[in-house]
Coordinates of C-alpha atoms in Angstrom, one line a residue:
S28 CA 45.3 -25.5 -101.1
H29 CA 42.5 -24.4 -103.4
P30 CA 38.9 -25.3 -102.6
P31 CA 37.1 -27.7 -105.0
L32 CA 35.8 -25.9 -108.1
C33 CA 32.2 -27.4 -106.9
S34 CA 30.9 -29.3 -104.2
P35 CA 29.8 -32.9 -104.7
G36 CA 26.5 -33.4 -106.7
I37 CA 26.3 -29.6 -107.3
K38 CA 27.2 -28.2 -110.9
C39 CA 28.9 -24.9 -110.3
G40 CA 32.2 -23.1 -110.8
G41 CA 34.7 -23.7 -113.5
V42 CA 37.2 -22.0 -115.6
L43 CA 35.8 -19.0 -117.8
S44 CA 38.2 -18.3 -120.7
A45 CA 36.1 -16.6 -123.3
P46 CA 36.7 -12.8 -123.9
S47 CA 33.2 -12.3 -122.2
G48 CA 30.6 -14.3 -120.3
N49 CA 28.1 -14.7 -117.6
F50 CA 27.8 -16.9 -114.5
S51 CA 25.5 -17.3 -111.4
S52 CA 24.9 -19.2 -108.2
P53 CA 23.5 -22.8 -108.7
N54 CA 19.7 -22.9 -109.3
F55 CA 19.6 -19.0 -110.0
P56 CA 17.1 -17.4 -110.0
G57 CA 15.8 -20.1 -107.6
P58 CA 17.2 -20.5 -104.1
Y59 CA 20.8 -21.8 -104.0
P60 CA 21.5 -25.0 -102.4
Y61 CA 22.8 -25.5 -98.7
E62 CA 26.5 -26.4 -98.0
T63 CA 27.8 -25.4 -101.3
E64 CA 31.2 -24.0 -102.3
C65 CA 31.9 -22.9 -105.9
T66 CA 35.1 -21.2 -107.6
W67 CA 34.9 -19.6 -110.9
L68 CA 38.4 -18.7 -112.3
I69 CA 38.1 -16.1 -115.0
V70 CA 41.3 -16.2 -117.3
V71 CA 41.6 -13.9 -120.3
A72 CA 44.5 -13.1 -122.6
E73 CA 47.8 -12.2 -121.0
G74 CA 48.1 -8.4 -121.0
S75 CA 44.3 -8.0 -120.8
S76 CA 42.3 -7.0 -117.8
V77 CA 38.8 -8.3 -116.5
L78 CA 35.9 -6.1 -115.7
L79 CA 33.4 -7.9 -113.4
S80 CA 29.9 -6.7 -112.6
F81 CA 26.8 -8.0 -110.9
S82 CA 23.2 -7.6 -112.1
H83 CA 21.6 -9.4 -109.2
F84 CA 22.8 -10.1 -105.6
E85 CA 20.7 -11.6 -102.6
L86 CA 22.6 -13.8 -99.9
E87 CA 21.8 -14.4 -96.3
Y88 CA 23.0 -11.3 -94.4
H89 CA 25.4 -11.3 -91.6
A90 CA 27.3 -8.3 -90.2
A91 CA 30.7 -10.0 -91.0
C92 CA 29.3 -12.2 -93.8
A93 CA 30.1 -15.3 -91.7
Y94 CA 27.3 -17.5 -93.0
D95 CA 26.8 -17.3 -96.9
Y96 CA 29.2 -15.1 -98.7
L97 CA 30.8 -14.2 -102.0
Q98 CA 34.5 -13.3 -102.3
V99 CA 36.3 -11.6 -105.4
Y100 CA 39.9 -12.1 -105.8
N101 CA 42.3 -10.0 -107.9
G102 CA 44.1 -13.1 -109.3
A103 CA 44.1 -16.8 -108.3
A104 CA 41.9 -17.2 -105.2
Q105 CA 42.9 -18.1 -101.7
D106 CA 45.8 -15.5 -101.4
Q107 CA 44.7 -13.0 -98.8
G108 CA 46.8 -10.3 -100.4
N109 CA 44.5 -10.5 -103.5
L110 CA 41.2 -10.3 -101.8
L111 CA 39.2 -7.5 -103.1
G112 CA 36.0 -8.0 -100.9
T113 CA 33.7 -10.3 -99.2
F114 CA 30.1 -9.8 -99.7
C115 CA 26.5 -10.8 -98.4
G116 CA 23.0 -9.4 -97.9
H117 CA 21.3 -7.4 -100.6
S118 CA 23.9 -4.8 -101.6
P119 CA 25.6 -6.0 -104.7
P120 CA 29.4 -5.6 -105.0
P121 CA 30.6 -2.7 -107.2
P122 CA 32.0 -3.3 -110.6
F123 CA 35.6 -4.5 -110.1
S124 CA 38.6 -4.1 -112.6
S125 CA 41.5 -6.7 -112.3
A126 CA 45.1 -5.7 -112.1
W127 CA 46.0 -8.5 -114.5
H128 CA 44.4 -11.2 -116.6
V129 CA 43.1 -13.5 -113.9
M130 CA 40.2 -13.0 -111.5
A131 CA 38.5 -15.5 -109.1
V132 CA 35.1 -15.6 -107.5
I133 CA 34.2 -17.9 -104.7
F134 CA 30.6 -18.5 -103.4
R135 CA 30.0 -20.4 -100.2
S136 CA 26.6 -21.3 -98.5
D137 CA 26.1 -22.8 -95.0
R138 CA 23.4 -25.3 -93.9
H139 CA 20.8 -22.7 -93.0
V140 CA 18.7 -19.9 -94.9
A141 CA 19.1 -19.9 -98.6
K142 CA 18.4 -16.9 -100.9
R143 CA 18.2 -16.2 -104.6
G144 CA 21.9 -15.8 -105.1
F145 CA 23.6 -13.8 -107.7
A146 CA 24.1 -13.2 -111.4
A147 CA 27.4 -11.8 -112.7
A148 CA 29.1 -10.9 -116.1
Y149 CA 32.7 -10.2 -117.1
R150 CA 34.4 -8.9 -120.2
K151 CA 38.0 -8.3 -120.9
D152 CA 39.7 -5.1 -121.7
A153 CA 36.7 -3.0 -120.7
C154 CA 37.8 0.3 -119.4
G155 CA 36.8 1.7 -116.0
G156 CA 35.6 -0.1 -112.9
Q157 CA 36.0 -0.1 -109.2
L158 CA 39.6 -0.1 -107.8
T159 CA 39.9 -0.7 -104.1
G160 CA 43.6 -1.5 -103.7
L161 CA 46.0 0.6 -101.7
S162 CA 48.0 1.3 -104.8
G163 CA 47.6 0.4 -108.5
E164 CA 47.9 1.4 -112.2
I165 CA 45.4 2.8 -114.7
T166 CA 45.8 2.9 -118.4
S167 CA 43.7 4.3 -121.2
P168 CA 42.1 1.3 -123.4
R169 CA 44.7 -0.4 -125.7
Y170 CA 47.6 1.7 -124.2
P171 CA 50.3 2.2 -125.5
E172 CA 48.5 1.7 -128.8
S173 CA 46.3 4.6 -129.9
Y174 CA 43.0 4.6 -127.8
P175 CA 39.6 3.9 -129.6
N176 CA 37.1 6.7 -130.6
D177 CA 33.9 7.4 -128.7
A178 CA 35.3 5.8 -125.5
E179 CA 34.0 6.7 -122.0
C180 CA 35.7 5.2 -119.0
R181 CA 35.1 5.7 -115.4
W182 CA 37.7 4.5 -112.7
S183 CA 36.3 5.0 -109.0
I184 CA 39.2 4.4 -106.7
G185 CA 38.7 3.9 -103.0
G186 CA 36.1 2.8 -100.6
A187 CA 37.9 -0.3 -99.4
G188 CA 37.6 0.8 -95.7
G189 CA 40.5 2.6 -93.9
G190 CA 43.1 4.4 -96.0
G191 CA 43.6 8.0 -96.4
P192 CA 43.5 10.5 -99.3
L193 CA 44.6 9.2 -102.6
T194 CA 47.7 10.4 -104.7
L195 CA 47.4 10.1 -108.6
V196 CA 50.6 10.4 -110.5
F197 CA 50.8 10.4 -114.4
A198 CA 53.7 8.5 -115.8
D199 CA 52.7 9.1 -119.5
F200 CA 50.2 11.3 -121.1
Q201 CA 49.1 12.0 -124.8
V202 CA 45.5 12.8 -125.5
E203 CA 44.1 14.8 -128.3
G204 CA 44.4 18.5 -127.4
G205 CA 42.2 21.6 -128.1
Q206 CA 41.0 24.7 -126.6
G207 CA 39.3 23.9 -123.3
C208 CA 40.0 20.3 -123.6
G209 CA 36.6 20.0 -125.5
F210 CA 37.4 16.9 -127.7
D211 CA 39.4 14.1 -125.8
Y212 CA 40.1 14.7 -122.2
V213 CA 40.9 13.1 -118.7
A214 CA 38.8 14.7 -115.7
L215 CA 39.6 14.1 -112.0
F216 CA 36.9 14.4 -109.3
D217 CA 37.4 14.7 -105.6
G218 CA 34.9 11.9 -104.6
P219 CA 33.3 8.8 -105.9
T220 CA 31.0 10.6 -108.7
T221 CA 31.0 13.3 -111.1
A222 CA 29.0 15.4 -108.7
A223 CA 32.0 15.7 -106.5
P224 CA 34.1 18.9 -106.9
R225 CA 36.4 18.6 -110.2
L226 CA 40.1 18.7 -109.4
G227 CA 41.2 19.2 -113.1
R228 CA 40.4 18.5 -116.7
Y229 CA 43.4 17.6 -119.0
C230 CA 44.4 17.0 -122.7
G231 CA 47.4 17.4 -124.9
S232 CA 50.8 16.0 -124.3
V233 CA 51.8 17.6 -121.0
R234 CA 51.5 15.4 -118.0
P235 CA 48.9 16.5 -115.5
P236 CA 50.4 17.5 -112.0
R237 CA 50.3 15.1 -109.1
T238 CA 46.8 15.2 -107.7
V239 CA 45.9 14.5 -104.0
S240 CA 42.2 13.9 -103.0
S241 CA 40.7 15.4 -99.8
S242 CA 39.1 12.0 -99.0
Q243 CA 39.6 8.2 -99.8
H244 CA 37.6 8.5 -103.0
L245 CA 38.8 9.7 -106.4
L246 CA 37.0 9.4 -109.7
I247 CA 38.9 9.4 -113.1
L248 CA 36.8 10.1 -116.2
F249 CA 38.2 9.6 -119.7
K250 CA 36.3 10.6 -122.9
S251 CA 37.3 10.5 -126.5
D252 CA 35.3 11.9 -129.4
F253 CA 34.7 10.5 -133.0
N254 CA 38.2 11.1 -134.4
I255 CA 41.8 11.9 -133.8
G256 CA 43.2 9.9 -130.9
G257 CA 46.6 9.5 -129.2
R258 CA 48.7 7.1 -127.1
G259 CA 46.7 7.9 -124.1
F260 CA 47.8 7.7 -120.7
K261 CA 49.4 5.6 -117.8
A262 CA 48.9 6.6 -114.2
H263 CA 49.7 5.3 -110.7
F264 CA 47.5 5.8 -107.6
Y265 CA 48.6 5.4 -104.0
S266 CA 46.5 5.6 -100.8
A267 CA 48.2 8.2 -98.6
G268 CA 49.0 7.3 -95.0
E269 CA 49.4 3.4 -95.7
C270 CA 51.1 3.4 -99.0
Q271 CA 52.8 6.8 -99.5
E272 CA 54.1 9.1 -96.8
V273 CA 56.7 11.9 -96.4
F274 CA 58.3 12.3 -93.1
T275 CA 60.2 15.5 -91.9
T276 CA 60.4 15.0 -88.2
I277 CA 63.8 14.1 -86.7
K278 CA 62.5 10.6 -85.8
G279 CA 59.6 8.5 -86.6
N280 CA 58.3 5.0 -87.4
F281 CA 56.1 3.4 -90.0
S282 CA 55.1 -0.1 -91.3
S283 CA 53.9 -1.9 -94.3
P284 CA 50.1 -1.6 -95.1
R285 CA 47.9 -3.6 -92.7
Y286 CA 51.0 -4.8 -90.6
P287 CA 51.1 -7.1 -88.9
S288 CA 48.3 -8.6 -91.1
F289 CA 49.2 -9.6 -94.6
Y290 CA 50.0 -6.7 -96.8
P291 CA 48.0 -6.6 -100.2
N292 CA 49.5 -7.9 -103.4
N293 CA 50.1 -5.6 -106.5
L294 CA 51.6 -2.8 -104.4
K295 CA 54.2 -0.1 -105.0
C296 CA 54.5 2.1 -101.8
Q297 CA 57.0 4.7 -101.1
W298 CA 58.1 6.4 -97.7
S299 CA 60.2 9.4 -98.2
I300 CA 62.3 10.8 -95.2
Q301 CA 63.5 14.4 -95.6
L302 CA 65.3 16.0 -92.9
P303 CA 67.1 19.4 -92.7
L304 CA 70.4 19.9 -94.4
G305 CA 73.3 18.5 -92.6
Y306 CA 71.4 15.6 -91.1
R307 CA 71.8 12.1 -92.2
V308 CA 69.0 9.5 -91.9
K309 CA 69.5 6.3 -90.1
V310 CA 66.9 3.4 -90.5
F311 CA 66.4 0.6 -88.0
F312 CA 64.5 -2.6 -89.2
L313 CA 62.4 -3.7 -86.1
D314 CA 60.6 -6.6 -87.9
M315 CA 60.5 -8.1 -91.6
E316 CA 58.7 -10.9 -93.1
L317 CA 58.2 -10.5 -96.9
E318 CA 57.9 -13.2 -99.7
G319 CA 61.2 -15.1 -99.9
R320 CA 64.1 -15.1 -102.5
S321 CA 63.6 -16.7 -106.0
S322 CA 64.8 -20.4 -106.0
L323 CA 66.2 -19.9 -109.6
T324 CA 68.2 -16.7 -109.2
G325 CA 68.6 -16.5 -105.3
G326 CA 67.6 -12.9 -105.7
C327 CA 64.7 -10.7 -104.3
D328 CA 62.7 -11.0 -107.5
Y329 CA 59.2 -11.1 -105.9
D330 CA 58.2 -9.0 -103.1
H331 CA 61.0 -6.7 -101.8
L332 CA 61.8 -3.6 -99.8
A333 CA 64.5 -1.2 -101.2
A334 CA 66.2 1.8 -99.7
F335 CA 67.5 4.7 -101.9
D336 CA 69.9 7.5 -101.1
G337 CA 68.0 10.7 -102.0
D338 CA 64.3 11.3 -102.8
N339 CA 63.9 9.0 -105.8
E340 CA 64.6 5.6 -107.2
D341 CA 67.6 7.0 -109.4
G342 CA 69.7 7.4 -106.1
F343 CA 72.3 5.0 -104.8
L344 CA 70.8 1.8 -103.7
L345 CA 71.5 1.5 -100.0
G346 CA 69.8 -2.1 -99.8
R347 CA 67.3 -4.4 -101.1
W348 CA 65.7 -7.1 -98.7
C349 CA 63.1 -9.9 -98.8
G350 CA 62.2 -13.0 -96.9
R351 CA 62.6 -13.1 -93.1
E352 CA 65.8 -11.0 -92.9
S353 CA 67.0 -8.9 -90.0
P354 CA 68.9 -6.1 -91.9
A355 CA 71.5 -4.1 -90.0
P356 CA 70.7 -0.4 -89.9
V357 CA 71.4 1.8 -92.9
T358 CA 72.3 5.4 -93.0
S359 CA 72.0 7.8 -95.9
H360 CA 74.7 9.8 -97.1
H361 CA 72.8 13.0 -97.1
N362 CA 69.6 14.3 -95.6
Q363 CA 67.0 12.3 -97.7
L364 CA 66.3 8.7 -98.0
L365 CA 63.5 6.8 -99.9
L366 CA 62.1 3.2 -99.1
V367 CA 60.1 1.5 -101.7
L368 CA 57.9 -1.6 -101.2
H369 CA 57.1 -3.7 -104.3
T370 CA 54.6 -6.7 -103.9
D371 CA 53.8 -8.9 -106.9
R372 CA 50.5 -10.9 -107.6
N373 CA 50.6 -13.4 -105.0
T374 CA 52.1 -14.8 -101.7
A375 CA 51.6 -12.0 -99.3
K376 CA 53.2 -12.0 -95.8
R377 CA 53.3 -10.0 -92.6
G378 CA 55.4 -7.1 -93.8
F379 CA 57.7 -5.0 -92.0
S380 CA 58.0 -2.3 -89.2
I381 CA 60.6 0.4 -89.4
A382 CA 61.8 3.3 -87.1
Y383 CA 64.2 6.0 -88.3
M384 CA 66.3 8.9 -86.4
G385 CA 68.0 11.8 -87.9
V386 CA 71.7 11.7 -87.3
V387 CA 72.8 15.2 -86.0
P388 CA 75.5 16.9 -87.9
M389 CA 78.5 17.2 -85.8
N390 CA 82.4 17.6 -85.7
V391 CA 84.1 15.4 -83.3
S392 CA 87.9 15.4 -82.8
C393 CA 90.4 14.5 -80.0
T394 CA 93.8 14.8 -78.7
R395 CA 95.8 12.5 -76.4
T396 CA 93.9 14.0 -73.4
D397 CA 90.7 15.8 -74.6
F398 CA 87.5 15.6 -76.6
H399 CA 86.3 18.4 -78.8
I400 CA 82.6 18.4 -80.1
Q401 CA 81.0 20.9 -82.2
I402 CA 77.3 20.9 -83.4
P403 CA 75.8 23.9 -85.3
V404 CA 73.1 25.6 -83.2
Q405 CA 70.9 25.9 -86.3
S406 CA 70.7 22.1 -86.4
L407 CA 69.2 22.1 -83.1
A408 CA 67.4 25.4 -83.2
Q409 CA 64.8 24.8 -80.5
L410 CA 67.2 23.5 -77.8
E411 CA 68.8 25.1 -74.9
R412 CA 72.5 24.5 -74.3
N413 CA 71.6 22.3 -71.2
R414 CA 70.0 19.8 -73.5
V415 CA 73.3 19.0 -75.0
Y416 CA 75.8 17.3 -72.6
L417 CA 78.5 14.6 -72.5
G418 CA 78.3 11.8 -70.1
T419 CA 76.6 13.6 -67.2
P420 CA 74.3 16.6 -67.3
S421 CA 76.9 18.6 -65.5
C422 CA 79.1 18.4 -68.7
V423 CA 76.8 20.8 -70.7
A424 CA 77.7 22.4 -74.0
Q425 CA 78.6 26.1 -74.3
V426 CA 77.3 28.2 -77.3
V427 CA 80.4 29.7 -79.2
S428 CA 80.1 31.4 -82.6
G429 CA 76.9 29.8 -83.5
N430 CA 78.0 26.4 -82.4
F431 CA 77.3 24.1 -79.4
K432 CA 80.8 23.3 -78.1
I433 CA 82.0 20.6 -75.6
H434 CA 85.7 20.8 -74.8
T435 CA 86.6 18.3 -72.0
R436 CA 89.4 16.3 -70.5
F437 CA 89.2 12.5 -70.7
D438 CA 89.1 12.2 -67.0
T439 CA 85.8 14.0 -66.6
C440 CA 82.2 13.5 -68.0
G441 CA 81.7 9.9 -67.5
T442 CA 84.3 8.8 -69.9
E443 CA 85.9 5.3 -69.7
S444 CA 88.9 3.5 -71.2
Q445 CA 88.1 0.3 -73.1
K446 CA 89.9 -2.2 -75.4
R447 CA 88.5 -2.4 -79.0
N448 CA 90.3 -4.8 -81.3
N449 CA 93.3 -4.8 -79.0
T450 CA 93.5 -1.0 -79.2
S451 CA 93.1 1.2 -76.2
V452 CA 90.2 3.7 -76.8
I453 CA 88.4 6.3 -74.7
V454 CA 84.6 6.2 -74.9
S455 CA 81.7 8.5 -73.6
T456 CA 78.1 9.0 -74.4
L457 CA 76.8 12.3 -75.9
Y458 CA 73.1 13.0 -75.0
I459 CA 70.9 15.4 -77.0
D460 CA 67.6 15.9 -75.3
F461 CA 64.6 16.5 -77.6
S462 CA 62.1 15.8 -74.9
V463 CA 59.0 17.9 -75.1
G464 CA 56.7 17.9 -72.0
D465 CA 56.2 14.3 -70.4
Q466 CA 57.3 12.8 -73.9
E467 CA 61.0 11.7 -73.1
D468 CA 63.1 11.7 -76.3
I469 CA 66.8 11.5 -75.6
H470 CA 69.1 10.7 -78.6
Q471 CA 72.4 9.0 -77.6
Y472 CA 75.6 9.0 -79.4
E473 CA 78.9 7.1 -78.7
V474 CA 81.8 9.3 -78.9
L475 CA 85.1 7.3 -79.3
C476 CA 88.8 8.5 -79.3
E477 CA 91.9 6.5 -80.2
P478 CA 94.4 8.7 -78.3
K479 CA 97.7 7.4 -79.8
R480 CA 96.4 8.2 -83.3
K481 CA 94.3 11.2 -82.1
E482 CA 91.3 9.9 -84.2
A483 CA 87.7 10.3 -83.1
S484 CA 84.5 8.9 -84.4
V485 CA 80.8 9.2 -83.3
T486 CA 77.9 6.7 -83.7
L487 CA 74.2 7.1 -83.0
I488 CA 73.6 4.2 -80.5
A489 CA 70.1 4.7 -78.8
G490 CA 68.0 4.0 -81.8
P491 CA 64.4 2.7 -81.4
D492 CA 65.5 -0.8 -80.3
P493 CA 64.5 -1.0 -76.5
S494 CA 67.2 -3.6 -75.7
R495 CA 70.0 -1.5 -77.3
L496 CA 68.6 1.6 -75.5
S497 CA 68.6 -0.1 -72.1
Q498 CA 72.1 -1.4 -72.6
A499 CA 73.2 2.2 -73.4
E500 CA 71.6 3.4 -70.3
N501 CA 73.0 0.6 -68.1
L502 CA 76.5 1.5 -69.4
V503 CA 76.1 5.0 -68.5
D504 CA 74.5 4.2 -65.0
A505 CA 77.4 1.9 -64.3
Q506 CA 79.8 4.8 -65.1
Q507 CA 78.1 7.3 -62.9
R508 CA 77.7 4.7 -60.1
E509 CA 81.5 4.0 -60.2
G510 CA 82.2 7.7 -60.0
G511 CA 84.7 7.5 -62.7
A512 CA 87.5 6.3 -60.3
M513 CA 88.6 3.3 -62.4
D514 CA 88.3 5.4 -65.5
T515 CA 90.5 8.2 -64.3
H516 CA 93.0 5.6 -63.0
E517 CA 93.3 4.0 -66.3
I518 CA 93.6 7.2 -68.2
R519 CA 96.2 8.5 -65.8
S520 CA 98.1 5.1 -66.1
Q521 CA 98.2 5.7 -69.8
D522 CA 99.5 9.4 -69.4
T523 CA 102.1 7.9 -66.7
S524 CA 103.2 5.3 -69.4
D525 CA 103.9 8.2 -71.9
I526 CA 105.8 10.2 -69.2
I527 CA 108.0 7.1 -68.4
F528 CA 108.6 6.4 -72.1
I529 CA 109.8 10.1 -72.4
S530 CA 111.9 9.9 -69.3
I531 CA 113.7 6.7 -70.6
C532 CA 114.4 8.5 -73.9
I533 CA 115.9 11.5 -72.0
L534 CA 118.1 9.2 -69.7
A535 CA 119.3 7.2 -72.9
G536 CA 120.3 10.5 -74.4
L537 CA 122.2 11.6 -71.3
L538 CA 124.0 8.3 -71.2
M539 CA 124.9 8.5 -74.8
V540 CA 126.3 12.1 -74.2
I541 CA 128.3 10.9 -71.2
A542 CA 129.7 8.0 -73.2
V543 CA 130.9 10.3 -76.1
V544 CA 132.5 12.8 -73.8
G545 CA 134.3 9.8 -72.0
L546 CA 135.7 8.6 -75.3
V547 CA 136.8 12.1 -76.2
L548 CA 138.5 12.5 -72.9
L549 CA 140.3 9.1 -73.3

């Protein structure tokens, strides 16, 4: 529930809907009253943004701002995903630029120590400002209409605490060109001010390259001269580490920004998994709580996580999730997979935790009596052959013609006979040991054969889910404890049944021959 716009007896707060305006704490510049809570909701025209700045700021100080404080929200108040910052003491908040046409400011005082308070001003469609989110969008004034002449805008990104280097990607760019970009231009600086090293200066109609800062600060300066404009630009920024990462290791894990605390609103985060050729990517969902489905459409129209086959959003959609789902693992068709998190303007939740593993390229086949497994050595380039084995470490792979090969009978290597869907199958576990030093990292694949059809399949089973991992380990331990006696018996009984069947066929054939001969003699 929203706090009251003002405390009883104190005139403060309200809705500010003019294109620009000023507001201040009660009694300013005198001391503000005790036990006061005020909310200002700034609402400008849809499609516009709000620039908020503070000319004076003096509140009671506390290291965590637990006594008197001022909070700024990017949108309607009281949604933690929209909180831009909490402030107290004598250091004024930086200028803030909203991501949409609503901004909220909350002021609260306790029952002790009153200071002079604050004075603030806002205006709509001003360019520039402080952007502290993990991701966001920046556009030139009036975009996509032609930008005004004599404009100067500075967007300072970062400084929200935590976060890593920033990535800036231009989606559209058309600025007056000229030799040396001396007329209109966009300049990028590797820090919070123009004193920082310059990363580039751009004009014309060619989109600037993707830019990555060396710290968690990036400054964007846009200048236009007295004539000739253009459409301007649109750019997206991401905080690397929390909101945009590329993974190339065979397995890994990651989570939504600030997990398990509430993720921020207005995000578009991307995680790209890029493995060597031949591999596929299998993603396991360990935990997920996003904003729920739309009551109107039943779809994931608000906050959602999507997985794409490949390295961009044009790839095949593997899945799209929201709410408190527990999705089954998904596997890419090739060696790249992209996960994209979209969050809207309100209702943040806990987020998600994900782990992935590379599915090793392998060829598995079987006969009525044997398994044949083949893995290209180059896929496991750093491994010795004793790191690849079936069932037990004694059934290690051989290296033949650039491949790890395992060719083994069903009555060895910890295999067992099972019934799956009323069909007799032979099952074993293939181990690939990627462990380094004390870090145990053994990947497990279930290898399955349907002998009657001579059809084999392989499934990655030991993902990052500890319960599934322990089940797989228990299964193997049980096989090893029993010494495979039962398995051998079952496999042999199947072989015996085949022999009996063949014997009956031969006997029937002999009887038919005897009968025919008898008839001829008669």
